[in-house]
Amino acid sequence: MATESKPPFPPFTLETAQIKVKAAQDAWNTKKPEVVQFAYTPDSIWRNRDTFLQGREEIVKFLTDKWAKEDGYRLRKELFAFTNNKIAVQFWYEWHDKTGQWWRTYGLEDWTFADNGLMRKRQMSGNDVRISEEDRWFKDGVDVNAVDIGEKHW
C-alpha cells in the first residue's frame, strides 16, 4: 500500500501555508465528504464547535450531515497565522436553511499537520449570523476569493 501524503509538507513557509489554506477551501467547496476526508490522517482529531470527532469515517458522516442542512454553502478561508506544522485560518461561509433564511458563519480554525502533509488535528470555533439575501457576499457566480471583505469582518 502506498504511503499517503498531501503536499505541501511542514515546516510551512508563508507561500506553502497559503497554498494549504486555499486547497482546503477548494476541497470544502466541492461539498463532497468522500473527497475532503483524504486531507486528514485516518485517525484525525476534530473539534467542530461542540462536536468532537475522530477518524475519517466520523468526518465523512459529520460533513454529510452538515452539508445536508447548509444549502447553498460557499466558503472562503484566509491564512491567519502559521508556524512549523500549524496553521490558523479565518473563514466565512454562507448558507441557507430549509426555510430559505440565509446565514453567514464567521470563525477560526486551528490545524496541526503530520509530516506527510495530512491534517492530524482540526479545531473550529464559529458563530452564525442571520443575513438577508441582499447582504450575501458569495452569490452564485461570484469568485469567493475576489470578494472584498472589510476590516470589520476580519
Phi, psi and omega in degrees: 000134180290148177283131179287143173202159181213094178292160359287157185255151172291156003286142184275149168252174176304314182296313183288328175295318178296321177298316180299317181297312182290329175296319177296316178303312182296319179296313181295327179290349172287336184058036179241095182305326181292340174272312185300322185305332186281001171275353187244151175296155180303333180249024183309140180256131179234145160233118177241101187058248181254016181251130180248130184227160169210130175094157184297323180300316179291325177297313180299315179297315180301310182293324177299313179294319181301307185285346172289332180268329188260081179291148178070020185303125173220131190236145169230133176239143175226143177297131178255315179195164177204157170223199186313298183236021181233146177224136172250138187231139168258142181217161174219136169218153180240148182196164173233152181272184184296338179275351182096359178290129177273146180226149168240128177257127177252140178188180178229146175233149178236117184246141172235132186250147170281166180300334181276007177086357176275146180282125180259346178210137178221126174239134182229134171235133183210160178228136179262130180238127178293131177228162175268165176305321182293332182276357182295142174264321193256054180292160180307136179088349180272133174285115183301332180285342183268350182289129177276107180263113185293163185303327181294344178260359180268000000 
